[in-house]
Structure formats: C-alpha cells, structure tokens
C-alpha cells in the first residue's frame, strides 16, 4: 500500500524548481558574504566534466587536551552530458587520531546520483543521494558551508552512540522540483529507498542499509515554501516512513517514522548587514516492541527529538576602519537532544555554541568557537578552530 501511494504521488508531482546562488564580485574592503545554500547552485558548463569539492583541518581543545584532530578532503565530481542529463558524486577521505595514538583513516562515498531533467518542473534522480529530510544534511553539512564549528547534536554530532535522527544518505530513486505560486515559490522532493534497519537488541535505527532487510521500501520527502518574492524566507516540512524490522521475525511489522520542520531566513539589509537565521526540529519514532540481547528484555517508548536554532550576522560595508572587519561573521547556535527514557543509546544534552568566522573569500573560512555542553550532570566547554576551503 505504501509503495502504491508512492507511485501515485511520484506520477503526480512533476515539477522542478532550481534555485541559483548569486555571487557578486567584491573589492577587498567589502564584506565577503558566504553563499546561501538554500538558494545557491553553481552552473555547470554546457557539457563536460568538472572537479569541485572542499578540504578541512580541525583543531580541538577539551579536557586538557589540544590536537589537530581531523583532516578531510572531499572531492566532488560533476559531469554534464546535456541540458537534461547530469551526474554528481562526492567522496570523503578523512584522517583523524584514535585513542591509542595512531591514525584512523576513512574513505566513504557520500553520494553518487544520476539526474535526468524531465521538464522545467521536475528532475528524476537515482543512486545514492543526501537525505532530503529538513535542510541541514542536504544543504548545510559541508564544513565550509556550515557556519558553526560542528554539526548540531541529533544532526551529525555523535552523543553516546547516537549520531543523527535520520540517515546521512539513502540509496534509491526520487523526483524533485518546484513550481511558482504567483509571487511565492514551492519546492519539493519525494524519494523511495531501502530505508533504515532496527537493532533488535536495543531499538536503535541503523541507516547503512545497502541490502534491504525486508520487502518494504522507505518513502520520504520534503515540501518547502518560499512565501516572499525575494526568496529570503523558506519554511519546510519533511516526512519519512519505513518498515524497519527483519523479514519473517516478530519485528517484521515494526514501523519507524521521522518528521521534520525547518526554517531559513537570509537577508542582506541595507545599512545593517547580512542576517542568517536557520532552525530545524526533528522527531524519530519507532513502534513499541520488546527488544532482547538474549539475556535481558528491554521495552520503552522509542521516541527521540532534537532541534537547533542558529543566528549569524555579518557587518555591512564599512567606509572607514580596518578592511578585515568586513570579513567577520558572528554565529550563535542553541541545540537540544531529548532521548527516550530507558533508551540504551544517546543521552539528553543541550549545547550552546558561540563562534567567530573570518571569510578570506566567499569559499574560504577560518572558524573559531566555543561549545558549552550541558549533560544535566555537568557543563563542559570545548574550543575548536576550523580551516575550510571550497573549490
């Protein structure tokens, strides 16, 4: 039934909305305003191949330790066959220190998807794609785009084994696009994928599901509304539903739901500067069940919630004073994670993050920040310095 609903919806939603990142050339003494990911995309040449990507170096200081803790290189491969057919892929190569003093290296395929433009309202895609639940994972997670020193808890920042309340990417097919609504705009994305897998000993969802554990497919999507003609405001809602239990077990009918709501407001105000406000709420719920590790049974209401609100501000052009002031950006973010009672994974936590960014250019940033972490029992302070550049 769910797959039938998806097919009907898939056939009906043939619309395409392509936003454009506008970037204006600036003098050295002018503010370097970073791109707005919600409305920005780089135009590919008519045909051919292009290499893009970004690199990051991270320095951390916490609990008496200071380390250059992580370096990443993320090449992005773009290939355009025609105005209707293109391919994109990102690989993450990461090296970081491990507790034993060695080097831990990772090589991951972030996404690789084929895209076919059906018409000006719809683009079909297939492959491994960033999960379009809310806006953070699909639009904001790269280090040179994310304005804070780290990802919000529940959206990629790991807490006691719980990394995020959704997958980082999905494998499947989908359709995305949008339509004009007089002076407003609407965008959408709808997808079908293998979906998540439940850990039958703890109830935790796993998202690395290359081989589906049942015959059901996950269905998800997002609808965004830009009600103001200049597209400075966007409001979105997302949903995701899947059967997550293994086939032919007592968990075979176990269902998981994810709901998200997001808001983006980006505005360059004459005489005041650039204001960037973003936020997202997310809820993940798994049906009630009795989990067991073979010795102990565990039953609880398996619902976890997270949200974050972030404010960033950049000065307008200053006719007097040092030029570097025009390249600074202030960032403040509050994030909250509320984990289910008796949950064996995750932990309730609040984080308040303050940051100062220096934009050497529109795609190169140095981020310095403090993270105040409240676990309920104690408050910890962490410092990070991030060097990141897109290309």
CSV table of C-alpha atoms in Angstrom, one decimal:
chain,number,residue,atom,x,y,z
A,1,UNK,CA,0.0,0.0,0.0
A,2,UNK,CA,2.8,2.4,0.9
A,3,UNK,CA,4.5,1.7,-2.4
A,4,UNK,CA,1.3,2.3,-4.3
A,5,UNK,CA,0.9,5.7,-2.6
A,6,UNK,CA,4.5,6.5,-3.6
A,7,UNK,CA,3.9,5.5,-7.2
A,8,UNK,CA,0.7,7.6,-7.5
A,9,UNK,CA,2.5,10.6,-5.8
A,10,UNK,CA,5.5,10.1,-7.9
A,11,UNK,CA,3.4,10.3,-11.1
A,12,UNK,CA,1.6,13.4,-9.9
A,13,UNK,CA,4.5,15.5,-8.7
A,14,UNK,CA,6.2,16.5,-11.9
A,15,UNK,CA,7.6,19.9,-11.0
A,16,UNK,CA,11.0,21.5,-10.9
A,17,UNK,CA,12.4,24.4,-9.0
A,18,UNK,CA,16.0,25.3,-9.5
A,19,UNK,CA,17.4,28.0,-7.2
A,20,UNK,CA,20.6,29.9,-8.0
A,21,UNK,CA,23.3,31.0,-5.7
A,22,UNK,CA,24.1,34.5,-6.8
A,23,UNK,CA,27.6,35.7,-6.1
A,24,UNK,CA,28.7,39.2,-6.7
A,25,UNK,CA,32.3,40.1,-7.1
A,26,UNK,CA,33.6,42.3,-4.2
A,27,UNK,CA,36.5,44.6,-3.6
A,28,UNK,CA,38.9,43.5,-0.8
A,29,UNK,CA,37.4,46.1,1.5
A,30,UNK,CA,33.9,44.9,1.0
A,31,UNK,CA,32.2,42.3,3.2
A,32,UNK,CA,32.8,38.7,1.9
A,33,UNK,CA,29.3,37.2,2.2
A,34,UNK,CA,29.3,33.4,2.1
A,35,UNK,CA,26.8,31.7,-0.2
A,36,UNK,CA,23.3,30.9,0.9
A,37,UNK,CA,23.0,27.1,0.4
A,38,UNK,CA,19.2,27.3,0.3
A,39,UNK,CA,19.2,29.3,-2.9
A,40,UNK,CA,22.6,28.6,-4.4
A,41,UNK,CA,23.9,26.2,-7.1
A,42,UNK,CA,26.8,26.6,-9.4
A,43,UNK,CA,26.0,26.5,-13.1
A,44,UNK,CA,27.8,23.7,-15.0
A,45,UNK,CA,29.3,24.2,-18.4
A,46,UNK,CA,27.1,23.2,-21.4
A,47,UNK,CA,28.8,19.8,-21.5
A,48,UNK,CA,31.7,18.1,-19.9
A,49,UNK,CA,33.4,17.3,-16.6
A,50,UNK,CA,34.2,19.5,-13.6
A,51,UNK,CA,36.0,18.8,-10.3
A,52,UNK,CA,34.8,20.7,-7.2
A,53,UNK,CA,34.9,19.9,-3.5
A,54,UNK,CA,36.4,21.1,-0.2
A,55,UNK,CA,39.1,20.4,2.4
A,56,UNK,CA,39.1,20.9,6.2
A,57,UNK,CA,41.6,20.9,9.0
A,58,UNK,CA,40.2,20.8,12.6
A,59,UNK,CA,41.9,21.8,15.8
A,60,UNK,CA,40.3,20.9,19.2
A,61,UNK,CA,40.9,21.8,22.8
A,62,UNK,CA,39.0,20.0,25.5
A,63,UNK,CA,39.6,18.3,28.9
A,64,UNK,CA,43.2,19.4,29.0
A,65,UNK,CA,44.0,18.1,25.5
A,66,UNK,CA,44.8,20.0,22.4
A,67,UNK,CA,45.0,18.3,19.0
A,68,UNK,CA,44.9,18.9,15.3
A,69,UNK,CA,42.4,16.2,15.4
A,70,UNK,CA,41.0,15.8,11.9
A,71,UNK,CA,41.7,16.5,8.3
A,72,UNK,CA,39.3,15.9,5.4
A,73,UNK,CA,39.4,16.0,1.6
A,74,UNK,CA,36.1,15.9,-0.2
A,75,UNK,CA,36.4,15.9,-4.0
A,76,UNK,CA,33.1,16.4,-5.9
A,77,UNK,CA,32.8,15.1,-9.4
A,78,UNK,CA,30.3,16.7,-11.8
A,79,UNK,CA,29.6,15.5,-15.3
A,80,UNK,CA,27.1,17.1,-17.6
A,81,UNK,CA,26.1,15.2,-20.8
A,82,UNK,CA,23.4,17.6,-21.9
A,83,UNK,CA,20.9,20.2,-20.5
A,84,UNK,CA,18.8,17.2,-19.4
A,85,UNK,CA,21.3,14.6,-18.1
A,86,UNK,CA,24.0,15.1,-15.5
A,87,UNK,CA,25.8,13.1,-12.8
A,88,UNK,CA,27.3,14.2,-9.4
A,89,UNK,CA,29.3,12.4,-6.8
A,90,UNK,CA,31.3,13.1,-3.6
A,91,UNK,CA,33.9,11.1,-1.9
A,92,UNK,CA,35.1,11.8,1.7
A,93,UNK,CA,38.7,10.9,2.6
A,94,UNK,CA,39.3,11.5,6.3
A,95,UNK,CA,42.2,11.0,8.7
A,96,UNK,CA,41.9,11.5,12.4
A,97,UNK,CA,43.6,10.4,15.6
A,98,UNK,CA,42.5,7.4,17.5
A,99,UNK,CA,42.6,6.9,21.3
A,100,UNK,CA,45.8,4.7,21.0
A,101,UNK,CA,47.8,7.5,19.4
A,102,UNK,CA,47.5,6.1,15.9
A,103,UNK,CA,45.8,7.4,12.7
A,104,UNK,CA,42.3,6.3,11.8
A,105,UNK,CA,41.5,6.7,8.1
A,106,UNK,CA,38.2,6.5,6.4
A,107,UNK,CA,37.1,6.5,2.8
A,108,UNK,CA,33.4,7.0,2.2
A,109,UNK,CA,31.2,7.5,-0.8
A,110,UNK,CA,29.0,10.4,0.3
A,111,UNK,CA,26.7,10.4,-2.7
A,112,UNK,CA,26.6,9.3,-6.4
A,113,UNK,CA,23.4,10.0,-8.3
A,114,UNK,CA,22.3,10.3,-11.9
A,115,UNK,CA,19.8,13.1,-12.7
A,116,UNK,CA,17.5,13.4,-15.7
A,117,UNK,CA,15.5,16.6,-16.2
A,118,UNK,CA,12.0,15.6,-17.3
A,119,UNK,CA,10.8,19.2,-17.8
A,120,UNK,CA,11.2,22.6,-16.2
A,121,UNK,CA,9.2,21.4,-13.2
A,122,UNK,CA,10.8,18.0,-12.5
A,123,UNK,CA,14.1,16.2,-12.3
A,124,UNK,CA,14.3,12.4,-11.8
A,125,UNK,CA,17.3,11.1,-9.8
A,126,UNK,CA,18.6,7.7,-8.9
A,127,UNK,CA,21.6,6.3,-6.9
A,128,UNK,CA,23.0,7.3,-3.5
A,129,UNK,CA,21.8,10.8,-2.5
A,130,UNK,CA,22.0,13.0,0.5
A,131,UNK,CA,18.8,12.6,2.6
A,132,UNK,CA,16.4,15.5,2.0
A,133,UNK,CA,14.8,15.4,5.4
A,134,UNK,CA,14.9,19.0,6.6
A,135,UNK,CA,17.7,21.2,5.2
A,136,UNK,CA,20.8,20.5,7.3
A,137,UNK,CA,22.1,17.2,5.9
A,138,UNK,CA,21.4,18.0,2.2
A,139,UNK,CA,22.3,21.7,2.1
A,140,UNK,CA,24.4,22.7,5.1
A,141,UNK,CA,26.6,19.9,6.4
A,142,UNK,CA,29.8,20.6,4.4
A,143,UNK,CA,32.4,22.3,6.7
A,144,UNK,CA,32.8,25.4,4.5
A,145,UNK,CA,29.1,26.0,4.3
A,146,UNK,CA,28.1,25.0,7.9
A,147,UNK,CA,28.7,28.3,9.8
A,148,UNK,CA,29.3,26.7,13.3
A,149,UNK,CA,32.4,24.8,14.4
A,150,UNK,CA,30.5,21.5,14.4
A,151,UNK,CA,27.2,19.8,13.5
A,152,UNK,CA,24.2,20.2,15.9
A,153,UNK,CA,23.5,17.3,18.2
A,154,UNK,CA,21.0,15.0,16.6
A,155,UNK,CA,22.1,16.2,13.1
A,156,UNK,CA,25.5,14.6,12.9
A,157,UNK,CA,27.2,15.3,16.3
A,158,UNK,CA,27.5,11.9,18.0
A,159,UNK,CA,26.2,11.6,21.6
A,160,UNK,CA,26.7,8.2,23.3
A,161,UNK,CA,26.4,6.3,20.1
A,162,UNK,CA,23.6,8.3,18.6
A,163,UNK,CA,24.8,10.4,15.6
A,164,UNK,CA,21.7,11.7,13.9
A,165,UNK,CA,17.9,11.3,13.8
A,166,UNK,CA,18.0,10.4,10.1
A,167,UNK,CA,20.3,8.8,7.5
A,168,UNK,CA,23.1,10.8,6.0
A,169,UNK,CA,22.3,9.4,2.6
A,170,UNK,CA,19.8,6.9,1.0
A,171,UNK,CA,20.0,4.5,-1.9
A,172,UNK,CA,17.0,4.6,-4.2
A,173,UNK,CA,15.2,6.8,-6.6
A,174,UNK,CA,13.3,10.1,-6.4
A,175,UNK,CA,12.0,13.2,-8.1
A,176,UNK,CA,12.5,16.9,-7.1
A,177,UNK,CA,11.4,20.2,-8.4
A,178,UNK,CA,9.1,23.1,-7.7
A,179,UNK,CA,6.6,25.5,-9.1
A,180,UNK,CA,6.0,29.3,-8.9
A,181,UNK,CA,2.9,30.3,-6.9
A,182,UNK,CA,2.3,33.9,-8.1
A,183,UNK,CA,4.9,35.9,-6.1
A,184,UNK,CA,5.8,32.8,-4.0
A,185,UNK,CA,7.6,29.6,-4.8
A,186,UNK,CA,7.3,26.0,-3.7
A,187,UNK,CA,9.9,23.2,-4.0
A,188,UNK,CA,9.6,19.5,-3.3
A,189,UNK,CA,11.4,16.3,-3.2
A,190,UNK,CA,9.9,12.8,-3.0
A,191,UNK,CA,12.0,9.6,-2.8
A,192,UNK,CA,11.9,5.8,-2.3
A,193,UNK,CA,14.8,3.9,-0.8
A,194,UNK,CA,15.9,0.8,1.1
A,195,UNK,CA,15.3,2.5,4.4
A,196,UNK,CA,16.5,2.0,7.9
A,197,UNK,CA,17.1,-1.2,9.9
A,198,UNK,CA,16.3,-1.6,13.6
A,199,UNK,CA,18.7,-3.2,16.0
A,200,UNK,CA,16.5,-5.8,17.6
A,201,UNK,CA,18.6,-5.8,20.8
A,202,UNK,CA,18.3,-2.0,21.5
A,203,UNK,CA,15.7,-0.4,19.2
A,204,UNK,CA,18.3,1.9,17.6
A,205,UNK,CA,17.9,2.6,13.9
A,206,UNK,CA,20.8,1.9,11.6
A,207,UNK,CA,20.9,3.6,8.2
A,208,UNK,CA,23.7,1.8,6.4
A,209,UNK,CA,21.3,-0.5,4.6
A,210,UNK,CA,22.8,-1.5,1.3
A,211,UNK,CA,20.9,-4.7,1.3
A,212,UNK,CA,17.3,-4.3,2.4
A,213,UNK,CA,16.2,-6.5,5.3
A,214,UNK,CA,12.6,-6.7,4.2
A,215,UNK,CA,10.4,-6.3,1.1
A,216,UNK,CA,9.2,-2.9,2.1
A,217,UNK,CA,10.7,0.3,0.8
A,218,UNK,CA,11.0,3.6,2.8
A,219,UNK,CA,9.2,6.6,1.5
A,220,UNK,CA,10.1,10.2,2.3
A,221,UNK,CA,10.2,13.7,1.1
A,222,UNK,CA,10.1,17.4,1.8
A,223,UNK,CA,8.0,20.3,0.7
A,224,UNK,CA,9.4,23.9,1.0
A,225,UNK,CA,7.5,27.2,0.7
A,226,UNK,CA,9.2,30.5,-0.1
A,227,UNK,CA,6.3,32.9,0.5
A,228,UNK,CA,8.3,36.2,-0.1
A,229,UNK,CA,9.1,37.3,-3.6
A,230,UNK,CA,12.8,37.8,-2.9
A,231,UNK,CA,13.0,34.2,-1.5
A,232,UNK,CA,14.6,35.4,1.8
A,233,UNK,CA,12.3,33.1,3.8
A,234,UNK,CA,11.8,29.4,3.4
A,235,UNK,CA,9.6,27.1,5.5
A,236,UNK,CA,9.7,23.3,5.1
A,237,UNK,CA,8.2,20.1,6.4
A,238,UNK,CA,9.5,16.6,5.9
A,239,UNK,CA,8.4,13.1,6.5
A,240,UNK,CA,9.8,9.6,6.3
A,241,UNK,CA,8.1,6.2,6.9
A,242,UNK,CA,9.5,2.7,6.7
A,243,UNK,CA,9.1,-0.9,8.0
A,244,UNK,CA,12.5,-1.4,9.7
A,245,UNK,CA,12.3,-5.0,11.1
A,246,UNK,CA,13.8,-8.1,9.6
A,247,UNK,CA,11.6,-10.2,7.4
A,248,UNK,CA,9.9,-13.3,8.9
A,249,UNK,CA,10.6,-12.2,12.5
A,250,UNK,CA,8.4,-10.8,15.3
A,251,UNK,CA,9.8,-7.4,14.2
A,252,UNK,CA,8.6,-7.7,10.6
A,253,UNK,CA,5.8,-5.2,11.1
A,254,UNK,CA,7.8,-2.7,13.1
A,255,UNK,CA,7.4,0.8,11.7
A,256,UNK,CA,9.6,3.9,12.0
A,257,UNK,CA,8.5,7.5,11.3
A,258,UNK,CA,10.6,10.7,11.0
A,259,UNK,CA,9.1,14.1,11.0
A,260,UNK,CA,11.0,17.4,10.5
A,261,UNK,CA,10.2,21.1,10.2
A,262,UNK,CA,12.7,23.7,9.1
A,263,UNK,CA,13.0,27.4,8.7
A,264,UNK,CA,15.5,29.6,6.8
A,265,UNK,CA,15.7,33.4,6.7
A,266,UNK,CA,18.6,35.0,4.9
A,267,UNK,CA,18.5,38.8,4.2
A,268,UNK,CA,21.1,41.4,3.3
A,269,UNK,CA,19.7,44.6,4.9
A,270,UNK,CA,21.0,47.9,3.6
A,271,UNK,CA,22.9,49.7,6.3
A,272,UNK,CA,22.6,46.8,8.8
A,273,UNK,CA,24.4,43.8,7.3
A,274,UNK,CA,23.6,40.2,6.5
A,275,UNK,CA,21.3,38.3,8.8
A,276,UNK,CA,21.1,34.5,8.5
A,277,UNK,CA,18.6,32.6,10.7
A,278,UNK,CA,18.1,28.8,10.5
A,279,UNK,CA,16.5,26.2,12.5
A,280,UNK,CA,15.2,22.6,12.3
A,281,UNK,CA,13.1,20.4,14.6
A,282,UNK,CA,13.2,16.6,14.1
A,283,UNK,CA,11.4,13.7,15.7
A,284,UNK,CA,12.2,10.0,15.2
A,285,UNK,CA,9.7,7.3,16.5
A,286,UNK,CA,9.8,3.6,16.3
A,287,UNK,CA,6.8,1.4,17.2
A,288,UNK,CA,6.7,-0.2,20.6
A,289,UNK,CA,8.4,-3.5,20.8
A,290,UNK,CA,10.3,-5.8,23.3
A,291,UNK,CA,14.0,-5.9,22.5
A,292,UNK,CA,16.3,-8.5,23.8
A,293,UNK,CA,20.0,-9.2,23.9
A,294,UNK,CA,19.3,-12.9,24.7
A,295,UNK,CA,19.6,-12.3,28.4
A,296,UNK,CA,17.6,-9.1,29.3
A,297,UNK,CA,14.4,-7.8,27.7
A,298,UNK,CA,14.0,-4.0,27.1
A,299,UNK,CA,10.8,-2.2,26.4
A,300,UNK,CA,10.4,1.6,26.2
A,301,UNK,CA,8.7,4.4,24.2
A,302,UNK,CA,11.2,4.7,21.4
A,303,UNK,CA,10.9,8.4,20.5
A,304,UNK,CA,13.8,10.9,20.2
A,305,UNK,CA,13.5,14.6,19.5
A,306,UNK,CA,16.1,17.2,18.5
A,307,UNK,CA,16.2,20.8,17.4
A,308,UNK,CA,18.6,23.6,16.8
A,309,UNK,CA,18.3,27.4,16.2
A,310,UNK,CA,21.2,29.3,14.7
A,311,UNK,CA,21.7,33.0,14.2
A,312,UNK,CA,24.6,34.5,12.1
A,313,UNK,CA,25.4,38.2,11.5
A,314,UNK,CA,27.8,40.0,9.2
A,315,UNK,CA,28.5,43.7,9.1
A,316,UNK,CA,27.7,45.9,6.1
A,317,UNK,CA,30.3,47.6,4.1
A,318,UNK,CA,32.3,50.0,6.3
A,319,UNK,CA,33.6,53.2,4.7
A,320,UNK,CA,36.1,53.6,7.5
A,321,UNK,CA,38.1,51.3,9.7
A,322,UNK,CA,40.2,48.1,9.0
A,323,UNK,CA,39.1,46.1,6.0
A,324,UNK,CA,39.2,42.8,7.9
A,325,UNK,CA,36.1,43.8,9.9
A,326,UNK,CA,34.1,43.4,6.8
A,327,UNK,CA,35.1,39.7,6.6
A,328,UNK,CA,34.0,38.8,10.1
A,329,UNK,CA,30.8,36.9,10.9
A,330,UNK,CA,29.3,36.2,14.4
A,331,UNK,CA,27.5,32.9,14.9
A,332,UNK,CA,25.4,31.7,17.8
A,333,UNK,CA,23.6,28.3,18.0
A,334,UNK,CA,21.5,26.5,20.5
A,335,UNK,CA,20.8,22.8,20.1
A,336,UNK,CA,18.8,20.3,22.2
A,337,UNK,CA,18.6,16.5,22.2
A,338,UNK,CA,15.8,14.7,24.1
A,339,UNK,CA,16.3,10.9,24.2
A,340,UNK,CA,13.6,8.4,25.2
A,341,UNK,CA,13.6,7.3,28.8
A,342,UNK,CA,15.4,4.0,29.4
A,343,UNK,CA,17.0,4.3,25.9
A,344,UNK,CA,20.3,2.3,25.8
A,345,UNK,CA,21.8,4.8,23.3
A,346,UNK,CA,22.0,8.5,23.2
A,347,UNK,CA,21.7,10.9,26.1
A,348,UNK,CA,19.9,14.1,26.8
A,349,UNK,CA,22.0,17.1,26.1
A,350,UNK,CA,22.0,20.9,25.5
A,351,UNK,CA,24.7,22.7,23.6
A,352,UNK,CA,25.2,26.4,23.2
A,353,UNK,CA,27.8,27.3,20.6
A,354,UNK,CA,29.4,30.7,20.0
A,355,UNK,CA,31.6,31.4,17.0
A,356,UNK,CA,33.5,34.0,15.0
A,357,UNK,CA,34.2,33.3,11.4
A,358,UNK,CA,36.7,35.0,9.1
A,359,UNK,CA,35.9,34.8,5.4
A,360,UNK,CA,39.1,35.2,3.5
A,361,UNK,CA,37.0,34.8,0.3
A,362,UNK,CA,33.5,33.6,-0.4
A,363,UNK,CA,34.6,29.9,-0.3
A,364,UNK,CA,37.4,30.0,2.3
A,365,UNK,CA,36.8,30.4,6.0
A,366,UNK,CA,38.5,30.2,9.4
A,367,UNK,CA,36.0,29.4,12.2
A,368,UNK,CA,36.8,29.7,15.9
A,369,UNK,CA,34.2,28.8,18.5
A,370,UNK,CA,33.3,27.7,22.0
A,371,UNK,CA,30.9,24.8,22.7
A,372,UNK,CA,29.1,24.8,26.1
A,373,UNK,CA,27.8,21.3,26.7
A,374,UNK,CA,25.2,20.7,29.4
A,375,UNK,CA,24.6,17.0,30.1
A,376,UNK,CA,22.4,17.6,33.1
A,377,UNK,CA,25.1,16.4,35.5
A,378,UNK,CA,27.8,18.9,34.4
A,379,UNK,CA,28.7,21.5,31.9
A,380,UNK,CA,31.8,21.2,29.7
A,381,UNK,CA,33.5,23.8,27.5
A,382,UNK,CA,35.1,22.8,24.2
A,383,UNK,CA,37.1,25.0,21.8
A,384,UNK,CA,37.6,24.4,18.1
A,385,UNK,CA,39.4,26.1,15.3
A,386,UNK,CA,38.3,25.0,11.7
A,387,UNK,CA,40.1,25.8,8.5
A,388,UNK,CA,38.0,25.0,5.5
A,389,UNK,CA,38.0,25.9,1.8
A,390,UNK,CA,35.7,25.0,-1.1
A,391,UNK,CA,36.9,24.9,-4.7
